[in-house]
Amino acid sequence: MTEASLPNARPPFEWPTEGVSRVAFETYVNPDLYALEQKALFKGPIWNCVGFDIEVPNVGDFLTAWVGDTPIVLVRSGPDAFSAFFNRCAHRGSTLCFEKTGNRKRFTCVYHNWSYDLEGNLKTVAFQKGVNGQGGLPPDFKHSEHNLHKLRVATLHGLIFVTASDQTPPLDDYLGEKMCAHLARTFSRKIKILGKYSQYMHNNWKLYMENVKDSYHASLLHLFFTTFKLNRLSMQGGLILGGDGGHHISFSKMSTDVSTPTEYDKEKLRAQSDAFTLHDPSLLKSWPEFEDGITHAIQGLFPNLIVQQIQNSLAIRILVPRGPNACELFWTLFGYEDDTEQEGAMRIAQSNLIGPAGLVSMEDGVIGNFVQRAINPNTDGQAVLEMGGHTVEDQVSRVSEASVRGFWQMYRKTLDL
Ligand code: FES
Ligand SMILES: [Fe+2]
């Protein structure tokens, strides 16, 4: 391990000898590891997505977001320029900006009124020369040495990413060709935002990212998916991995589901139930909108961004850690500017499938806590990740945990664990 190593982990933190097919339960619990993640992962050589450019359309428009659990401000600092900085005054550290969004010409701290321009440069200091010739800053004080802590910003297809590290490769290289191609597909038309909400979950952030990357669970845990044949492992699909395994796309094509009898009928699954029907089947109405025939595509970009296409329900989700035992998931639902009124209405209706109270994904909001509450008092032992073998590579079957192993591969590499 390097200087970024864990200071006082309990007990000394060693990755299991089996590699990425095992994850020690301690990994989801350890507060020292959480602190290391904040420093060496979220503020390390990765890109953090913070939102869409259309959320800050005018010069001076800003939004507040997070890099890991560190609050930041993203601002449109010019017609085609964005700036980002820690939401922390360079004087004595007060929070600078409390609103979720807004428009500013300057960022002025409420504590002693130090004021910064849209790029985060310190412009004015209140009472710099003192009062009545008394007090004030020494003559050799240099404003330029007291700017806000700045982050690098990059944009791709309207998504805005920031990084705190000089070592982070260019965004295209970080994501790789396959991930960029899928983003180009999802964002090939101008988008419009349909709504936003967040969801607080009582589990370590990595348990949710595992869930996102776990195509094995989708039609087992989610009764709605399976019963109403929205996403089943018997459909054509696969897993595409990118980066050091930390990025993935899990996809399926609804029209390719094989007819009876499938493994689903043979296995007598809890999620396959004839007891459930819909009073209003219009909820399941969708239209094919991508030429590749894919009806379900979840793209997970390391470490904490999810781009979702479930039928015509489109969204990005950004996961923010809230201490070792909690996280908050920020959802932004979107459609396209040229959607018809009917298409827009169908997207919104289908959004009832997803989200904290969604017919499909309410289970994803609670399953992490089912794990957390069992491992918190008993961290001995390890999770097993052997579906689809031991490797990290593309899969034609989604009966696989390859993309979960991929997440851990990139995690270990980033943290040198
Ligand atoms: S802490 Fe911001 S001006 Fe003093
Ligand atoms: Fe799920």
XYZ file of C-alpha atoms and ligand atoms in Angstrom:
422
model
C 0.000 0.000 0.000
C 1.157 3.595 -0.649
C 0.994 6.765 1.440
C -2.761 6.816 0.787
C -2.963 3.680 2.918
C -5.382 3.136 5.703
C -4.037 4.630 8.954
C -5.600 2.516 11.683
C -8.054 0.131 10.112
C -9.603 -2.396 12.453
C -8.237 -5.045 12.052
C -5.378 -4.340 9.546
C -7.214 -4.155 6.237
C -6.155 -6.840 3.781
C -8.050 -7.632 0.612
C -9.091 -11.326 0.528
C -6.578 -13.517 -1.291
C -9.225 -14.627 -3.831
C -9.145 -11.106 -5.346
C -12.297 -9.463 -6.687
C -14.487 -12.565 -6.250
C -14.508 -11.803 -2.526
C -15.265 -8.583 -0.636
C -14.677 -8.458 3.119
C -17.813 -7.221 4.918
C -15.496 -4.795 6.714
C -15.269 -2.893 3.395
C -18.837 -1.572 3.850
C -18.412 -0.619 7.485
C -14.907 0.613 8.226
C -14.791 4.366 9.066
C -11.069 4.627 8.228
C -11.726 3.172 4.805
C -14.564 5.686 4.372
C -12.121 8.524 5.192
C -9.576 7.108 2.737
C -12.239 6.964 -0.009
C -13.039 10.642 0.478
C -9.401 11.605 0.118
C -7.927 9.184 -2.382
C -10.964 8.152 -4.446
C -13.518 10.965 -4.682
C -10.785 13.639 -4.551
C -8.388 11.351 -6.407
C -7.975 10.588 -10.133
C -11.647 10.186 -11.015
C -14.328 12.338 -12.660
C -17.415 13.159 -10.545
C -20.606 13.985 -12.439
C -22.441 16.948 -10.890
C -25.333 17.555 -13.305
C -26.305 18.860 -16.742
C -25.158 22.053 -18.459
C -28.806 23.003 -19.081
C -29.266 23.297 -15.306
C -27.030 26.382 -15.416
C -28.015 28.012 -18.732
C -26.905 31.620 -18.058
C -23.630 33.178 -16.955
C -23.689 33.333 -13.133
C -26.103 30.393 -12.781
C -24.799 27.924 -10.222
C -25.714 24.656 -8.584
C -24.379 23.082 -5.424
C -23.326 19.443 -5.451
C -20.800 17.074 -3.894
C -17.486 15.422 -4.615
C -17.827 12.411 -2.359
C -19.265 14.065 0.737
C -17.468 17.388 0.126
C -19.826 20.221 -0.876
C -18.898 22.047 -4.077
C -20.268 24.849 -6.244
C -20.479 24.563 -10.024
C -21.053 27.843 -11.874
C -21.343 28.906 -15.488
C -18.522 31.421 -15.433
C -18.749 32.410 -19.115
C -21.010 31.707 -22.104
C -19.106 28.472 -22.762
C -17.136 28.142 -19.539
C -17.762 26.421 -16.227
C -15.904 26.756 -12.941
C -16.115 24.635 -9.832
C -14.704 24.982 -6.343
C -15.144 23.607 -2.853
C -18.072 25.330 -1.148
C -15.741 26.625 1.556
C -14.518 30.165 2.090
C -10.749 30.600 1.838
C -10.721 32.868 4.908
C -11.867 30.746 7.840
C -13.789 28.023 6.076
C -17.439 29.037 6.249
C -19.923 27.542 3.808
C -20.121 30.007 0.962
C -23.303 29.105 -0.819
C -26.408 27.609 0.793
C -28.905 27.452 -2.081
C -29.322 24.434 -4.368
C -29.335 26.695 -7.429
C -29.321 30.413 -8.198
C -27.536 33.182 -10.043
C -24.639 35.281 -8.732
C -22.283 37.937 -10.014
C -19.982 37.315 -7.044
C -19.843 34.750 -4.241
C -19.665 36.694 -0.972
C -19.157 34.872 2.290
C -21.677 35.716 4.982
C -19.134 35.521 7.831
C -16.686 38.404 7.050
C -17.796 39.269 3.516
C -14.775 38.098 1.545
C -15.923 38.089 -2.055
C -14.966 35.851 -5.002
C -15.619 36.119 -8.746
C -17.335 33.403 -10.787
C -14.022 31.607 -11.286
C -13.386 31.466 -7.549
C -10.721 34.221 -7.430
C -10.665 36.367 -4.298
C -11.635 39.906 -5.354
C -12.377 41.926 -2.235
C -11.754 41.668 1.509
C -13.956 43.722 3.849
C -11.970 46.287 5.880
C -8.798 45.270 4.074
C -7.148 48.546 5.059
C -8.734 48.564 8.518
C -10.858 51.391 9.910
C -9.540 54.872 10.672
C -6.057 53.715 9.720
C -6.123 50.933 12.309
C -6.213 47.163 11.724
C -6.666 45.499 8.352
C -4.522 43.101 6.395
C -0.722 43.423 6.190
C 0.512 45.175 3.002
C 2.103 42.005 1.633
C -1.222 40.090 1.613
C -1.768 38.666 -1.880
C -5.357 38.070 -2.984
C -4.208 35.554 -5.587
C -2.907 33.272 -2.836
C -6.344 33.042 -1.251
C -8.638 31.935 -4.025
C -11.251 29.245 -3.496
C -10.037 25.641 -3.868
C -10.677 25.069 -7.572
C -11.624 21.880 -9.386
C -11.103 20.959 -13.033
C -14.298 20.798 -15.112
C -15.084 18.803 -18.271
C -18.320 18.332 -20.197
C -19.558 15.535 -22.438
C -22.953 15.414 -24.193
C -24.298 17.985 -21.733
C -23.088 16.164 -18.622
C -20.719 18.135 -16.389
C -17.912 16.396 -14.538
C -15.394 17.775 -12.026
C -12.188 16.414 -10.593
C -10.041 17.522 -7.673
C -6.903 15.791 -8.917
C -4.282 16.919 -11.445
C -3.617 13.254 -12.178
C -7.077 12.500 -13.633
C -6.807 11.601 -17.334
C -8.930 13.511 -19.897
C -12.617 12.602 -19.530
C -12.801 10.701 -22.871
C -9.841 8.536 -21.871
C -11.218 8.007 -18.384
C -14.545 6.745 -19.754
C -13.140 4.892 -22.774
C -14.602 4.392 -26.219
C -17.439 1.990 -25.378
C -18.809 4.121 -22.542
C -18.561 7.316 -24.618
C -20.419 5.614 -27.497
C -23.301 4.662 -25.223
C -23.486 8.190 -23.812
C -23.549 9.528 -27.388
C -26.504 7.202 -28.060
C -28.471 8.249 -24.962
C -27.749 11.951 -25.441
C -27.973 12.072 -29.230
C -30.852 14.560 -29.018
C -31.217 17.708 -26.919
C -32.670 16.822 -23.566
C -35.112 18.550 -21.280
C -35.375 17.912 -17.555
C -38.674 16.433 -16.369
C -38.064 16.403 -12.628
C -35.626 15.827 -9.774
C -35.736 14.175 -6.382
C -33.397 12.515 -3.925
C -33.586 9.339 -1.909
C -31.816 8.737 1.411
C -30.635 5.160 1.948
C -29.397 3.568 5.148
C -26.472 1.689 3.687
C -22.875 2.233 2.637
C -22.684 3.848 -0.817
C -20.820 0.882 -2.301
C -23.717 -1.471 -1.556
C -25.913 0.621 -3.825
C -23.271 0.735 -6.589
C -22.967 -3.044 -6.371
C -26.733 -3.294 -6.741
C -26.643 -1.101 -9.847
C -23.950 -3.281 -11.389
C -25.602 -6.536 -10.425
C -27.615 -7.734 -13.408
C -28.112 -11.089 -11.668
C -30.568 -9.699 -9.108
C -32.782 -7.657 -11.419
C -35.393 -10.213 -12.293
C -35.070 -12.138 -9.008
C -35.554 -9.316 -6.511
C -37.951 -7.285 -8.640
C -41.286 -9.015 -8.913
C -42.589 -6.286 -11.173
C -39.831 -6.704 -13.783
C -40.305 -10.428 -14.034
C -44.055 -10.774 -13.695
C -44.747 -8.094 -16.281
C -41.875 -9.282 -18.491
C -40.090 -5.925 -18.611
C -36.637 -7.310 -17.959
C -35.824 -11.011 -17.739
C -32.557 -12.810 -18.073
C -34.088 -14.866 -20.873
C -34.055 -11.779 -23.111
C -31.127 -11.037 -25.398
C -28.688 -8.759 -23.634
C -25.299 -8.599 -22.046
C -22.731 -6.770 -20.020
C -20.190 -4.395 -21.511
C -17.333 -3.332 -19.250
C -15.040 -0.341 -19.569
C -12.266 1.527 -17.821
C -10.476 -0.785 -15.423
C -13.771 -2.650 -15.089
C -15.349 0.151 -13.066
C -17.668 1.267 -15.870
C -20.392 -0.968 -17.236
C -23.483 -1.182 -19.405
C -26.087 -3.854 -18.731
C -28.635 -4.076 -21.525
C -31.549 -6.158 -22.741
C -34.046 -6.236 -25.594
C -37.616 -6.914 -24.565
C -38.728 -8.188 -27.952
C -36.273 -11.101 -27.789
C -37.718 -12.854 -24.734
C -37.991 -16.564 -25.510
C -41.419 -18.075 -25.096
C -42.369 -20.877 -22.703
C -41.119 -22.782 -20.916
C -38.235 -20.633 -19.656
C -35.891 -21.089 -16.728
C -38.235 -18.729 -14.956
C -41.086 -21.197 -15.050
C -38.829 -24.064 -14.051
C -37.223 -22.275 -11.094
C -40.512 -21.264 -9.420
C -39.226 -17.800 -8.569
C -40.733 -15.533 -5.939
C -40.536 -12.707 -8.485
C -42.630 -14.630 -11.025
C -46.188 -14.380 -9.848
C -49.514 -14.902 -11.549
C -51.236 -13.438 -8.490
C -50.438 -9.886 -9.587
C -52.215 -7.981 -12.313
C -52.469 -4.294 -13.069
C -55.653 -2.258 -12.707
C -54.154 0.205 -15.158
C -51.986 -1.611 -17.708
C -51.313 1.668 -19.533
C -48.363 1.995 -17.131
C -46.577 -0.604 -19.246
C -47.114 1.188 -22.532
C -43.869 2.066 -24.239
C -42.559 2.770 -27.687
C -39.299 1.648 -29.302
C -37.082 4.706 -29.516
C -33.555 3.412 -30.032
C -32.603 1.783 -33.307
C -30.511 -0.874 -31.580
C -33.673 -2.437 -30.104
C -32.420 -2.051 -26.537
C -35.299 -1.461 -24.131
C -33.373 -1.583 -20.873
C -29.895 -0.137 -20.420
C -28.216 0.739 -17.159
C -24.832 2.397 -17.491
C -22.731 2.725 -14.351
C -19.758 5.059 -14.553
C -17.165 4.750 -11.810
C -17.560 5.576 -9.090
C -21.084 6.940 -8.598
C -22.960 7.902 -11.771
C -25.794 5.891 -13.289
C -27.395 6.612 -16.666
C -30.738 4.865 -16.935
C -32.987 3.811 -19.795
C -35.826 1.611 -18.570
C -38.274 1.453 -21.435
C -38.790 5.185 -22.063
C -37.974 6.281 -18.539
C -34.672 8.128 -18.775
C -32.671 9.440 -15.834
C -29.278 10.052 -14.367
C -28.598 9.189 -10.757
C -25.678 10.553 -8.741
C -24.823 8.840 -5.472
C -23.477 10.881 -2.558
C -21.939 9.113 0.453
C -23.301 10.282 3.816
C -20.934 8.554 6.245
C -20.081 4.831 6.317
C -23.697 3.781 6.926
C -25.744 6.021 4.649
C -25.921 7.571 1.206
C -28.204 9.835 -0.780
C -29.153 9.232 -4.394
C -29.971 12.274 -6.548
C -32.240 11.532 -9.509
C -32.751 13.750 -12.555
C -35.418 12.496 -14.950
C -35.217 13.691 -18.516
C -36.822 13.453 -21.936
C -35.952 15.093 -25.233
C -36.799 18.607 -26.364
C -38.612 17.288 -29.424
C -40.771 14.748 -27.544
C -44.442 14.901 -28.442
C -46.859 15.669 -25.631
C -47.887 12.014 -25.568
C -44.265 10.822 -25.381
C -43.574 13.207 -22.499
C -46.650 11.918 -20.647
C -45.594 8.303 -21.199
C -42.102 8.994 -19.852
C -43.590 10.513 -16.729
C -46.054 7.634 -16.278
C -43.231 5.091 -16.664
C -41.228 6.956 -14.030
C -43.580 5.351 -11.529
C -41.565 2.192 -12.129
C -38.351 3.689 -10.798
C -37.295 5.772 -7.802
C -37.743 5.464 -4.036
C -41.399 4.464 -4.289
C -41.082 2.935 -7.747
C -42.851 -0.304 -8.504
C -39.573 -1.795 -9.660
C -36.882 -0.116 -7.679
C -38.250 0.375 -4.190
C -36.511 -2.934 -3.485
C -33.160 -1.422 -4.501
C -33.645 1.287 -1.885
C -33.976 -1.206 0.922
C -31.826 -4.157 -0.089
C -28.616 -2.324 0.856
C -29.933 -1.919 4.379
C -30.848 -5.605 4.502
C -27.105 -6.186 4.044
C -25.921 -3.335 6.273
C -28.023 -4.326 9.258
C -26.719 -7.891 9.058
C -23.028 -7.060 8.673
C -22.701 -4.055 11.008
C -22.751 -6.175 14.154
C -20.750 -8.969 12.562
C -18.130 -7.872 10.031
C -16.272 -11.160 9.902
C -16.706 -12.909 6.597
C -16.859 -11.996 2.966
C -19.324 -11.496 0.140
C -18.997 -14.050 -2.687
C -18.949 -12.852 -6.305
C -18.579 -15.911 -8.521
C -21.586 -15.731 -10.849
C -20.144 -15.784 -14.356
C -16.721 -16.897 -13.085
C -13.911 -14.923 -11.513
C -12.932 -12.561 -14.294
C -13.713 -8.980 -15.268
C -14.742 -9.014 -18.932
C -17.732 -8.473 -21.218
C -20.476 -11.094 -20.876
C -23.190 -12.319 -23.211
C -25.190 -13.489 -20.211
C -26.422 -11.253 -17.445
C -26.453 -14.212 -15.059
C -23.136 -12.798 -13.975
C -21.489 -10.633 -11.353
C -18.680 -9.568 -13.717
C -19.533 -5.869 -13.511
C -19.623 -5.997 -9.703
C -16.160 -7.577 -9.773
C -15.172 -4.815 -12.211
C -16.272 -2.150 -9.751
C -14.026 -3.682 -7.088
C -11.143 -4.015 -9.513
C -11.181 -0.269 -10.243
C -11.821 0.529 -6.575
C -8.793 -1.497 -5.464
C -6.607 0.039 -8.151
C -7.675 3.587 -7.263
C -7.112 3.070 -3.543
C -4.120 0.767 -3.952
C -5.745 -1.877 -1.766
S -15.011 32.779 6.781
Fe -15.597 33.631 4.907
S -15.126 35.709 5.072
Fe -14.476 34.875 6.952
Fe -32.541 -3.557 -8.849
